[in-house]
C-alpha cells in the first residue's frame, strides 16, 4: 500500500535562522536571539519576547561586530 506524505505536516522540520553578521544559516538552537527595544539590544534566552527577533552566531567575531550592526541599523530608520 502506498501512503502519501502530508505536505502540511511540520513533523521533523527543524527551523533554520541566519546570523545577522555572517549570514550563515543554522538551526535556531545554535544561535543567540535578541530583540531591539528603543535601539537597545535585549538578549532573549527564553525565546518568549514577542518582538521582532534577530539571531547572531555564538562566535566571538560575530558578537564583536553587533555594535557596528546596531549603529548601521539605527541609521536606516
mmCIF file of C-alpha atoms in Angstrom:
data_model
loop_
_atom_site.group_PDB
_atom_site.id
_atom_site.type_symbol
_atom_site.label_atom_id
_atom_site.label_comp_id
_atom_site.label_asym_id
_atom_site.label_seq_id
_atom_site.Cartn_x
_atom_site.Cartn_y
_atom_site.Cartn_z
ATOM 1 C CA UNK A 1 0.000 0.000 0.000
ATOM 2 C CA UNK A 2 1.325 3.447 -0.942
ATOM 3 C CA UNK A 3 0.964 6.290 1.579
ATOM 4 C CA UNK A 4 1.199 9.913 0.512
ATOM 5 C CA UNK A 5 3.116 12.352 2.671
ATOM 6 C CA UNK A 6 1.025 15.134 4.158
ATOM 7 C CA UNK A 7 2.756 18.286 2.892
ATOM 8 C CA UNK A 8 1.043 20.384 5.566
ATOM 9 C CA UNK A 9 2.719 18.418 8.347
ATOM 10 C CA UNK A 10 5.654 20.106 10.090
ATOM 11 C CA UNK A 11 6.827 16.900 11.742
ATOM 12 C CA UNK A 12 10.581 16.571 11.572
ATOM 13 C CA UNK A 13 11.056 20.170 10.476
ATOM 14 C CA UNK A 14 13.941 21.986 12.164
ATOM 15 C CA UNK A 15 13.678 25.771 11.700
ATOM 16 C CA UNK A 16 16.780 27.478 10.328
ATOM 17 C CA UNK A 17 17.771 31.049 11.048
ATOM 18 C CA UNK A 18 20.537 33.290 9.676
ATOM 19 C CA UNK A 19 23.140 35.190 11.649
ATOM 20 C CA UNK A 20 22.711 38.943 11.016
ATOM 21 C CA UNK A 21 26.512 39.345 10.823
ATOM 22 C CA UNK A 22 27.964 36.435 8.830
ATOM 23 C CA UNK A 23 24.655 35.299 7.216
ATOM 24 C CA UNK A 24 25.410 31.611 7.948
ATOM 25 C CA UNK A 25 22.254 29.524 8.242
ATOM 26 C CA UNK A 26 21.920 27.037 11.070
ATOM 27 C CA UNK A 27 19.358 25.664 13.469
ATOM 28 C CA UNK A 28 17.976 28.300 15.794
ATOM 29 C CA UNK A 29 19.153 26.352 18.832
ATOM 30 C CA UNK A 30 22.756 27.158 17.762
ATOM 31 C CA UNK A 31 22.176 30.929 17.616
ATOM 32 C CA UNK A 32 21.591 33.662 20.191
ATOM 33 C CA UNK A 33 18.281 35.528 19.797
ATOM 34 C CA UNK A 34 17.921 39.205 20.613
ATOM 35 C CA UNK A 35 15.284 41.889 20.111
ATOM 36 C CA UNK A 36 15.603 45.641 19.711
ATOM 37 C CA UNK A 37 13.655 47.791 22.134
ATOM 38 C CA UNK A 38 14.181 51.537 21.651
ATOM 39 C CA UNK A 39 17.514 50.870 19.866
ATOM 40 C CA UNK A 40 18.730 48.731 22.764
ATOM 41 C CA UNK A 41 19.660 45.078 22.344
ATOM 42 C CA UNK A 42 17.949 42.676 24.719
ATOM 43 C CA UNK A 43 19.053 39.048 24.544
ATOM 44 C CA UNK A 44 16.081 36.712 24.688
ATOM 45 C CA UNK A 45 17.368 33.471 26.183
ATOM 46 C CA UNK A 46 13.847 32.029 26.600
ATOM 47 C CA UNK A 47 12.622 32.969 23.084
ATOM 48 C CA UNK A 48 9.451 34.412 24.629
ATOM 49 C CA UNK A 49 9.705 38.165 23.947
ATOM 50 C CA UNK A 50 7.097 38.933 21.310
ATOM 51 C CA UNK A 51 9.082 41.460 19.293
ATOM 52 C CA UNK A 52 10.964 41.060 16.024
ATOM 53 C CA UNK A 53 13.813 38.694 16.818
ATOM 54 C CA UNK A 54 17.284 38.748 15.308
ATOM 55 C CA UNK A 55 19.857 35.986 15.546
ATOM 56 C CA UNK A 56 23.632 36.014 15.888
ATOM 57 C CA UNK A 57 26.209 33.208 15.944
ATOM 58 C CA UNK A 58 27.844 32.291 19.197
ATOM 59 C CA UNK A 59 31.233 33.145 17.641
ATOM 60 C CA UNK A 60 33.301 35.933 19.200
ATOM 61 C CA UNK A 61 33.824 37.622 15.828
ATOM 62 C CA UNK A 62 30.095 37.927 15.145
ATOM 63 C CA UNK A 63 29.309 39.112 18.673
ATOM 64 C CA UNK A 64 32.038 41.773 18.465
ATOM 65 C CA UNK A 65 30.501 43.144 15.242
ATOM 66 C CA UNK A 66 26.998 43.513 16.739
ATOM 67 C CA UNK A 67 27.634 47.071 17.932
ATOM 68 C CA UNK A 68 28.531 48.214 14.416
ATOM 69 C CA UNK A 69 25.453 46.377 13.026
ATOM 70 C CA UNK A 70 23.205 48.127 15.546
ATOM 71 C CA UNK A 71 24.590 51.589 14.644
ATOM 72 C CA UNK A 72 24.075 50.849 10.955
ATOM 73 C CA UNK A 73 20.532 49.595 11.575
ATOM 74 C CA UNK A 74 19.557 52.634 13.654
ATOM 75 C CA UNK A 75 20.746 54.979 10.867
ATOM 76 C CA UNK A 76 18.350 53.371 8.394
ATOM 77 C CA UNK A 77 15.283 54.373 10.401
#
